[in-house]
JSON list of C-alpha atoms in Angstrom, two decimals:
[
{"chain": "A", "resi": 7, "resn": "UNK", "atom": "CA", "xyz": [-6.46, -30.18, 6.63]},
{"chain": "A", "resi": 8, "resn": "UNK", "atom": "CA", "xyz": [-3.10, -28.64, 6.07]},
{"chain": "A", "resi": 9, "resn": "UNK", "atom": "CA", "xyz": [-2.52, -25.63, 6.49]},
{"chain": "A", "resi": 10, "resn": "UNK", "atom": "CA", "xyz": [-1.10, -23.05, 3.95]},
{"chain": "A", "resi": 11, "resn": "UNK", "atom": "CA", "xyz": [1.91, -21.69, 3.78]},
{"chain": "A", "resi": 12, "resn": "UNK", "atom": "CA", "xyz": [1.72, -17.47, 5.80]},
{"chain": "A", "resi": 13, "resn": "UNK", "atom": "CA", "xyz": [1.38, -14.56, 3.08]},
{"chain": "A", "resi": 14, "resn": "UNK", "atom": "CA", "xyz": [3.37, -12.47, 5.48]},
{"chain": "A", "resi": 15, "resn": "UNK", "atom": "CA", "xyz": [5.66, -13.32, 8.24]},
{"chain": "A", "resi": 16, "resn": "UNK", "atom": "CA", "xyz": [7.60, -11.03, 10.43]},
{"chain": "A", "resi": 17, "resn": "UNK", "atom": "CA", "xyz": [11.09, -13.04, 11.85]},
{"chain": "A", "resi": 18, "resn": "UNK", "atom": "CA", "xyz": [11.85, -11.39, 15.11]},
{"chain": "A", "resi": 19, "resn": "UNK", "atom": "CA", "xyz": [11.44, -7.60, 13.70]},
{"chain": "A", "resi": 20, "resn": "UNK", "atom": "CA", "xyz": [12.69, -4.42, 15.42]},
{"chain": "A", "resi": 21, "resn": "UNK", "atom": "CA", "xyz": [12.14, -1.04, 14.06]},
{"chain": "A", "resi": 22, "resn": "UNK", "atom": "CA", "xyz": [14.61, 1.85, 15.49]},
{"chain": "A", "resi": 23, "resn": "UNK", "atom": "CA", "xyz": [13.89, 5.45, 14.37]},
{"chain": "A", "resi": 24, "resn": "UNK", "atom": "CA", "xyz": [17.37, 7.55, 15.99]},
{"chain": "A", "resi": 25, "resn": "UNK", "atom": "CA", "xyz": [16.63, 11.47, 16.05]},
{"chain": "A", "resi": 26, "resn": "UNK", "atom": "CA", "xyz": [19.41, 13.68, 17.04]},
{"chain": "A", "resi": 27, "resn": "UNK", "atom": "CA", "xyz": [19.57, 12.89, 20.63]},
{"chain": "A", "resi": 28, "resn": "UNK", "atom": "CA", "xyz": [17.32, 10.00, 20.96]},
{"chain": "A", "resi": 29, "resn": "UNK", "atom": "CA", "xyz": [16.53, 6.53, 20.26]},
{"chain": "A", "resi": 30, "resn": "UNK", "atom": "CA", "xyz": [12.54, 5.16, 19.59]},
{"chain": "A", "resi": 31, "resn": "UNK", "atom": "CA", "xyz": [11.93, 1.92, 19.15]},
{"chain": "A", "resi": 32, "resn": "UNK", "atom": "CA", "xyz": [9.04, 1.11, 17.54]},
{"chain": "A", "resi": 33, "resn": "UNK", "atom": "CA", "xyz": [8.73, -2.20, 16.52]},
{"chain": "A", "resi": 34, "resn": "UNK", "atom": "CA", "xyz": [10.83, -5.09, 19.55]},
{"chain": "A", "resi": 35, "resn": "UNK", "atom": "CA", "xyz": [11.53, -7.77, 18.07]},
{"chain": "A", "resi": 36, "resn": "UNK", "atom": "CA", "xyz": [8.06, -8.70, 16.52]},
{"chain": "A", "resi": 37, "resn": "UNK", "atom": "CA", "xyz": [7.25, -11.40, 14.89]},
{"chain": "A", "resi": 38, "resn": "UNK", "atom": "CA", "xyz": [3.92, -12.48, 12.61]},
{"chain": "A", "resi": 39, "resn": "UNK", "atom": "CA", "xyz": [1.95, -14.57, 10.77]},
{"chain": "A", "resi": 40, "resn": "UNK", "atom": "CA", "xyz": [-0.75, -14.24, 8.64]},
{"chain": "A", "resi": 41, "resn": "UNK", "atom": "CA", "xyz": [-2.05, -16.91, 6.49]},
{"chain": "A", "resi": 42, "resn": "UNK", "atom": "CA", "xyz": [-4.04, -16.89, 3.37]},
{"chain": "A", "resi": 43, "resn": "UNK", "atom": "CA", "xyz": [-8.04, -15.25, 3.98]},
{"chain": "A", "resi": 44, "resn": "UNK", "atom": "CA", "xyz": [-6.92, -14.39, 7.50]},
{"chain": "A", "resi": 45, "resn": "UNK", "atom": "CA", "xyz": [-8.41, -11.12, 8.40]},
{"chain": "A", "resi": 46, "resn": "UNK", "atom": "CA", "xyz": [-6.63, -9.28, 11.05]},
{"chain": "A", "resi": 47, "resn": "UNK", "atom": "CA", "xyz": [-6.52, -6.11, 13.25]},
{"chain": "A", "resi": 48, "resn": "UNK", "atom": "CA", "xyz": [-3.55, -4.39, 14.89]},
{"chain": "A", "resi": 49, "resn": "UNK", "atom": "CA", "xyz": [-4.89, -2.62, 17.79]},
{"chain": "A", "resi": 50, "resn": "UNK", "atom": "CA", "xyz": [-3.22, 0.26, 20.39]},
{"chain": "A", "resi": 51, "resn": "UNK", "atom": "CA", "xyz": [-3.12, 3.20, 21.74]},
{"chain": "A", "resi": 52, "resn": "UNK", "atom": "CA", "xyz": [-0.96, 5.96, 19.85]},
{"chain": "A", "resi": 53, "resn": "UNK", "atom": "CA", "xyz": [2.47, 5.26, 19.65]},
{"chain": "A", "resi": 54, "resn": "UNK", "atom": "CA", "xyz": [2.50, 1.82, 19.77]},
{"chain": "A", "resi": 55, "resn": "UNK", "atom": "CA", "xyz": [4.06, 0.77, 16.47]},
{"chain": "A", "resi": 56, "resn": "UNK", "atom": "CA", "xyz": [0.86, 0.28, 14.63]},
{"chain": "A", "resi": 57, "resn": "UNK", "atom": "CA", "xyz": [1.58, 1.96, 11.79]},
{"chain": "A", "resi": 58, "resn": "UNK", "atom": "CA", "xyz": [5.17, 1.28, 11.81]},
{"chain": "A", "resi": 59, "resn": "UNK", "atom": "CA", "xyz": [4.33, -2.43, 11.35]},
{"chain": "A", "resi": 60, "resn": "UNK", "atom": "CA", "xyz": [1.34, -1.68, 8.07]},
{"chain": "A", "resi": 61, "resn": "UNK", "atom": "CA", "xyz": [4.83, 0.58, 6.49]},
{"chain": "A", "resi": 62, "resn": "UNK", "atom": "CA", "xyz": [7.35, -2.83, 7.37]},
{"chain": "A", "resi": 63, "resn": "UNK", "atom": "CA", "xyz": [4.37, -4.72, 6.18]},
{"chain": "A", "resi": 64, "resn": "UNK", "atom": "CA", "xyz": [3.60, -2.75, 2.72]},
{"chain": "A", "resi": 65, "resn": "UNK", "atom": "CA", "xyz": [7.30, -2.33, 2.08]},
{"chain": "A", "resi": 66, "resn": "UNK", "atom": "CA", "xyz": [7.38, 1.22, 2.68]},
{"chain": "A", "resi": 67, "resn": "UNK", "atom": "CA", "xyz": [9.95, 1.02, 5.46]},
{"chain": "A", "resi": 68, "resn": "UNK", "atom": "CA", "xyz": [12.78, -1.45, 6.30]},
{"chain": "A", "resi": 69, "resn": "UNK", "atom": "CA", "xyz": [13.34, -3.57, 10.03]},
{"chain": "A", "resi": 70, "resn": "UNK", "atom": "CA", "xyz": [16.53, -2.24, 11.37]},
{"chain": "A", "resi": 71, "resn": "UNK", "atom": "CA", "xyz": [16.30, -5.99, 12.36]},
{"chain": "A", "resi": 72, "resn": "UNK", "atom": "CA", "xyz": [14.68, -9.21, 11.86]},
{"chain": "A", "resi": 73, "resn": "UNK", "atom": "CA", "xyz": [13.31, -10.32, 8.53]},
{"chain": "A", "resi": 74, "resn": "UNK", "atom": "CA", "xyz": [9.74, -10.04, 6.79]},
{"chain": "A", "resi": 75, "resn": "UNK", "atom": "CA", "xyz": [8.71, -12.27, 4.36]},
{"chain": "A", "resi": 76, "resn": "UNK", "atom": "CA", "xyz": [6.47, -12.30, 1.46]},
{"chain": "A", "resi": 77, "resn": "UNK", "atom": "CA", "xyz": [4.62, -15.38, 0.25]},
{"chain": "A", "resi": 78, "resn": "UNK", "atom": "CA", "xyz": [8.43, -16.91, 1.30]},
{"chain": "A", "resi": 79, "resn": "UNK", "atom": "CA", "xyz": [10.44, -14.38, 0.10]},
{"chain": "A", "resi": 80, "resn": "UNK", "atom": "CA", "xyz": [12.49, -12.78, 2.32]},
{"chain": "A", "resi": 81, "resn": "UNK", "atom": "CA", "xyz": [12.07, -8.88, 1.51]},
{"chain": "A", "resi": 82, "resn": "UNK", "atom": "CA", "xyz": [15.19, -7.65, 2.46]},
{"chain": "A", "resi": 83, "resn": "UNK", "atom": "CA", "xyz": [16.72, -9.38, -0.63]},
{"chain": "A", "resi": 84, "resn": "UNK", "atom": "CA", "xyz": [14.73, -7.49, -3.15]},
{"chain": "A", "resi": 85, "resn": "UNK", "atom": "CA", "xyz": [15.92, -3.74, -3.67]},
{"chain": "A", "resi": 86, "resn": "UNK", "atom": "CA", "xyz": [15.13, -0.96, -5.98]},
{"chain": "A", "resi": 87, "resn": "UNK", "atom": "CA", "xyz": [12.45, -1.53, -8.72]},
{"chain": "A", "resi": 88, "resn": "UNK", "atom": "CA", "xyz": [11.67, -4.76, -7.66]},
{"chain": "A", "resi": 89, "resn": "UNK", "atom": "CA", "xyz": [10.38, -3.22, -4.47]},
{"chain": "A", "resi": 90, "resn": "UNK", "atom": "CA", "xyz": [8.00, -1.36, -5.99]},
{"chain": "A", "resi": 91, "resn": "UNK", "atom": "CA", "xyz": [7.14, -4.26, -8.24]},
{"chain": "A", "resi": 92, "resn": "UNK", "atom": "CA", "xyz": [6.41, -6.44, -5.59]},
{"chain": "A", "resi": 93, "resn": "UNK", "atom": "CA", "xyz": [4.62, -3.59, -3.78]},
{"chain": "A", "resi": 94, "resn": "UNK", "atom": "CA", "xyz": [2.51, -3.24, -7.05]},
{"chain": "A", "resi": 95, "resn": "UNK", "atom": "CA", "xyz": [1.21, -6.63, -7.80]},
{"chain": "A", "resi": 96, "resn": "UNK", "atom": "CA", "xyz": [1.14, -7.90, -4.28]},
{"chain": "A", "resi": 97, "resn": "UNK", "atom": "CA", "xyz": [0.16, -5.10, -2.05]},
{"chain": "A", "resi": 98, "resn": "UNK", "atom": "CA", "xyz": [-3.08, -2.78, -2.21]},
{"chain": "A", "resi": 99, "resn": "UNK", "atom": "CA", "xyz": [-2.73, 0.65, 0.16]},
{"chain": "A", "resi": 100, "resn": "UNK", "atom": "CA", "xyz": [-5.81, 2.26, 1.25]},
{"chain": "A", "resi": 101, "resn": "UNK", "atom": "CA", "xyz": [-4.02, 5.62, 3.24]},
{"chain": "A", "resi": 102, "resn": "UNK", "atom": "CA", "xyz": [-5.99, 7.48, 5.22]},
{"chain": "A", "resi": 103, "resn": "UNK", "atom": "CA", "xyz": [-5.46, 10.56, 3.46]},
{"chain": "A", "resi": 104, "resn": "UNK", "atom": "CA", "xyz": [-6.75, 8.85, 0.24]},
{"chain": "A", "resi": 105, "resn": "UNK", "atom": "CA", "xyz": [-3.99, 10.00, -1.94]},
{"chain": "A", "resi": 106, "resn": "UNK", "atom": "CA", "xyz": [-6.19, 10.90, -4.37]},
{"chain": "A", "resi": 107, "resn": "UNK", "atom": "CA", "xyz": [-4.24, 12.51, -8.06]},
{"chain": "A", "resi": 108, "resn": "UNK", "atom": "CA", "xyz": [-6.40, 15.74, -8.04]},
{"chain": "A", "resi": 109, "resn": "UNK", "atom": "CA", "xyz": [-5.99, 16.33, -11.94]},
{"chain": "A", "resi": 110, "resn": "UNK", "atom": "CA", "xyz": [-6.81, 12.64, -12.80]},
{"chain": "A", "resi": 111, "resn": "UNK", "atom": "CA", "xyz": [-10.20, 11.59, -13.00]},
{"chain": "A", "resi": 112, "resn": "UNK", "atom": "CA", "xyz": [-11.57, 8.87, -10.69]},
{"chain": "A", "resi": 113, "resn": "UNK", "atom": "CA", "xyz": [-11.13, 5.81, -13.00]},
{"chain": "A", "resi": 114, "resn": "UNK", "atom": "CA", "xyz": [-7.36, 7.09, -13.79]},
{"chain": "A", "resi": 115, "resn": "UNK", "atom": "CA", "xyz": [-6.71, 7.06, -10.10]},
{"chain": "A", "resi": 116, "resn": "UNK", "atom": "CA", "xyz": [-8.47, 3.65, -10.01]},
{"chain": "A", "resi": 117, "resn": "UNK", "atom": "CA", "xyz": [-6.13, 2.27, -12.73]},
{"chain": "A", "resi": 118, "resn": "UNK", "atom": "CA", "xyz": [-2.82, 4.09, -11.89]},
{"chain": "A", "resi": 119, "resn": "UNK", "atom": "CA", "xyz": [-1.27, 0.77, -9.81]},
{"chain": "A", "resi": 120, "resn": "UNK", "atom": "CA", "xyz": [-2.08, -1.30, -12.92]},
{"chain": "A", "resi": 121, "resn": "UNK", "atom": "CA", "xyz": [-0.12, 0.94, -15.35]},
{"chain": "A", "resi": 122, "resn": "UNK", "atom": "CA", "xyz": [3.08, 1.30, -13.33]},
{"chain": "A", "resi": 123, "resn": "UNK", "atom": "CA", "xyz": [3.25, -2.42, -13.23]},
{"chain": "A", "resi": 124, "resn": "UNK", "atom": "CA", "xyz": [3.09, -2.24, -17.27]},
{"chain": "A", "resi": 125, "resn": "UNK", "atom": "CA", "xyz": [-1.20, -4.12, -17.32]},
{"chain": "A", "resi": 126, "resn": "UNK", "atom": "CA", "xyz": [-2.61, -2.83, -20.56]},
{"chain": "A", "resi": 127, "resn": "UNK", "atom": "CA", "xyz": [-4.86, 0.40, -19.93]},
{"chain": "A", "resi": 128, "resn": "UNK", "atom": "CA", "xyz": [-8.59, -1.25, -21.53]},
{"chain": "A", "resi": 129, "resn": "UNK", "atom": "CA", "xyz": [-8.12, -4.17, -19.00]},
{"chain": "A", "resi": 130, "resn": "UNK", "atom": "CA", "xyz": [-7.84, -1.81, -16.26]},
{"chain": "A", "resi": 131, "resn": "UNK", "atom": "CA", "xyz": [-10.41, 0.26, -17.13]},
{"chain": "A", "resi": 132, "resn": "UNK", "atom": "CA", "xyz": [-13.08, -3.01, -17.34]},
{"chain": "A", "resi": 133, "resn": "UNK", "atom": "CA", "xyz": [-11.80, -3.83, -13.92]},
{"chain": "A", "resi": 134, "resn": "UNK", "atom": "CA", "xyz": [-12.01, -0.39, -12.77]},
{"chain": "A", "resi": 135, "resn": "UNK", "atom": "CA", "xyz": [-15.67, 0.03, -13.78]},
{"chain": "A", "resi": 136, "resn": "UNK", "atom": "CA", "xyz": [-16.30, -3.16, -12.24]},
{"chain": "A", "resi": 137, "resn": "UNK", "atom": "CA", "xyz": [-14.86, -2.29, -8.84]},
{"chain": "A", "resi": 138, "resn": "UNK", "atom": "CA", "xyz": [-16.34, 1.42, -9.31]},
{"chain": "A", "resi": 139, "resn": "UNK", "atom": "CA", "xyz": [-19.50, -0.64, -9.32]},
{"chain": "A", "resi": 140, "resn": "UNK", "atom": "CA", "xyz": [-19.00, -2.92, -6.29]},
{"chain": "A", "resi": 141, "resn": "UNK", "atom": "CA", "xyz": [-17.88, 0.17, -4.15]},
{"chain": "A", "resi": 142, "resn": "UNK", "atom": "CA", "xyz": [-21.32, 2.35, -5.11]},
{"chain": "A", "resi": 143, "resn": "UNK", "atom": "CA", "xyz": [-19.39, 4.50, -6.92]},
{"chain": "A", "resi": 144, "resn": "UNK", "atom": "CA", "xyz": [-19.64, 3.96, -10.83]},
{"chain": "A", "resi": 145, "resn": "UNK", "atom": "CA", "xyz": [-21.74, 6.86, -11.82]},
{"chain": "A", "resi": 146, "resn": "UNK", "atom": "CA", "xyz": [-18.21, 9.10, -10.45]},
{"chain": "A", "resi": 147, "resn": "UNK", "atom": "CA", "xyz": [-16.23, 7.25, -13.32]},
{"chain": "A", "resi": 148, "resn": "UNK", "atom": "CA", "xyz": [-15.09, 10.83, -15.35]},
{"chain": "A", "resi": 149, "resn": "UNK", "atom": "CA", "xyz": [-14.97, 13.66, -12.41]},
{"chain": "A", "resi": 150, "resn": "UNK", "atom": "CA", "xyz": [-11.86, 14.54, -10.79]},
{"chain": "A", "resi": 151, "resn": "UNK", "atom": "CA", "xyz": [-11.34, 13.48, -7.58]},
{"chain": "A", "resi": 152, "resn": "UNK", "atom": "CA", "xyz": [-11.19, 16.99, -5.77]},
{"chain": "A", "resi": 153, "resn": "UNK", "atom": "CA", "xyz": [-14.52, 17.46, -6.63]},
{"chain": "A", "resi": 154, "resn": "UNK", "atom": "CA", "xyz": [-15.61, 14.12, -4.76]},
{"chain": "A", "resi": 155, "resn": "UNK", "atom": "CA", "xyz": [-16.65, 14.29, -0.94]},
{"chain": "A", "resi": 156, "resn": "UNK", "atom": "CA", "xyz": [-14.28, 12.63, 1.58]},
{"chain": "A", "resi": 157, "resn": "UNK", "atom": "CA", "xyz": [-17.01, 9.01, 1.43]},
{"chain": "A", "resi": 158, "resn": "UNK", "atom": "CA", "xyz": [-16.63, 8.81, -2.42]},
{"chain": "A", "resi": 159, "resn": "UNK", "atom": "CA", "xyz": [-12.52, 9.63, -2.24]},
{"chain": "A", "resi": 160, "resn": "UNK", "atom": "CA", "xyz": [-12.48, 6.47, 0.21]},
{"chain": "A", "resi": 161, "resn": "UNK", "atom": "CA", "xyz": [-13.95, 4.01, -1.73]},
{"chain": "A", "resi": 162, "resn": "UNK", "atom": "CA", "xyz": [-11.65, 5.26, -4.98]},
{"chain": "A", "resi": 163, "resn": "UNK", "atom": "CA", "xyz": [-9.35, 4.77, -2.49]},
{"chain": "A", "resi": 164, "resn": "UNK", "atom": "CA", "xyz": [-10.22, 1.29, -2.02]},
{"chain": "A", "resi": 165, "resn": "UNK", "atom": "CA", "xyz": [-11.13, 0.48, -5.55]},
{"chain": "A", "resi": 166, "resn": "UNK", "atom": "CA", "xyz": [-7.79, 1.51, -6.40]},
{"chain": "A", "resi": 167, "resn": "UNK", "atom": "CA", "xyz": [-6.19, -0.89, -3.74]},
{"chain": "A", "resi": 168, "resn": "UNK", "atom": "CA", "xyz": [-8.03, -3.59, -5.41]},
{"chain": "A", "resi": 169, "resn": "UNK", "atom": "CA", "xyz": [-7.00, -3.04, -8.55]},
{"chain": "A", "resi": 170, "resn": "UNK", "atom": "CA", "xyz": [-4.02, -5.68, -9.18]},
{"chain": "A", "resi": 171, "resn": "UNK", "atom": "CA", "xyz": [-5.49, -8.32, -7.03]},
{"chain": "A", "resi": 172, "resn": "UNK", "atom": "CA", "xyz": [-3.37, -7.68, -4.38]},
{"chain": "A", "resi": 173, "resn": "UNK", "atom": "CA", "xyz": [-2.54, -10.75, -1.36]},
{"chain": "A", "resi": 174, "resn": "UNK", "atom": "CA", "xyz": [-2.28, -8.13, 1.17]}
]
């Protein structure tokens, strides 16, 4: 069997946050794989880098050092819009504040990922019902997503990570 080529890879990654008089590093020269259906964790106690490595990893924060690479592209090539592009169709975010739009209804925050990328709205919304459905929470479709309890704004949450297919 041969393997596949990784989905992500991190090349020897350090992450350096400098405050006025100090230095943290975060992330010491790091470096990852993770292959097609691999399912991982990143375990540790607070303060460890953990989340530092899910921003590096979702493109929400750049190495100081070291390289991360998508599918084989090396990230820190890509700049601007095509960040968020890539982000977009290749990355699904679950936060743990849920990030819910309070004036949109559930299936608008479901679709929202789809639209910036420039998918056409009707497709989205058949998708959207469909993962509404998977995730229990269908019947929510048209209310707002203040109005849901903290359970039913995590699995919008997820639905809407889902949304583009997303690799990671």
């Amino acid at each position: 069997m041969v393997k596949s080529d990784p989905i992500i890879e991190f090349a020897h990654v350090t992450k350096i946050y400098e405050g006025y008089d100090s230095k943290v590093i975060a992330l010491n020269d790091v470096s990852l794989k993770i292959y097609p259906r691999e399912f991982i964790a990143i375990t540790g106690p607070s303060g460890s880098g953990k989340s530092t490595i899910l921003h590096c990893m979702g493109l929400l924060d750049r190495p100081t050092n070291g390289k991360i690479f998508i599918e084989g592209k090396d990230t820190s090539e890509i700049t601007g819009k095509d960040v968020a592009l890539l982000r977009g169709k290749k990355i699904g975010f679950v936060f743990q504040s849920y990030n819910l739009i309070p004036r949109l209804t559930v299936v608008e925050n479901v679709i929202l990922p789809g639209l910036i990328i420039g998918r056409k709205k009707e497709e989205l919304k058949k998708k959207a019902m469909q993962l509404l459905r998977e995730v229990g929470i269908e019947h929510r479709a048209e209310h707002r997503g203040v109005h849901l309890s903290g359970g039913e704004q995590q699995r919008v949450a997820i639905a809407r990570a889902l949304i583009n297919d997303p690799i990671i």
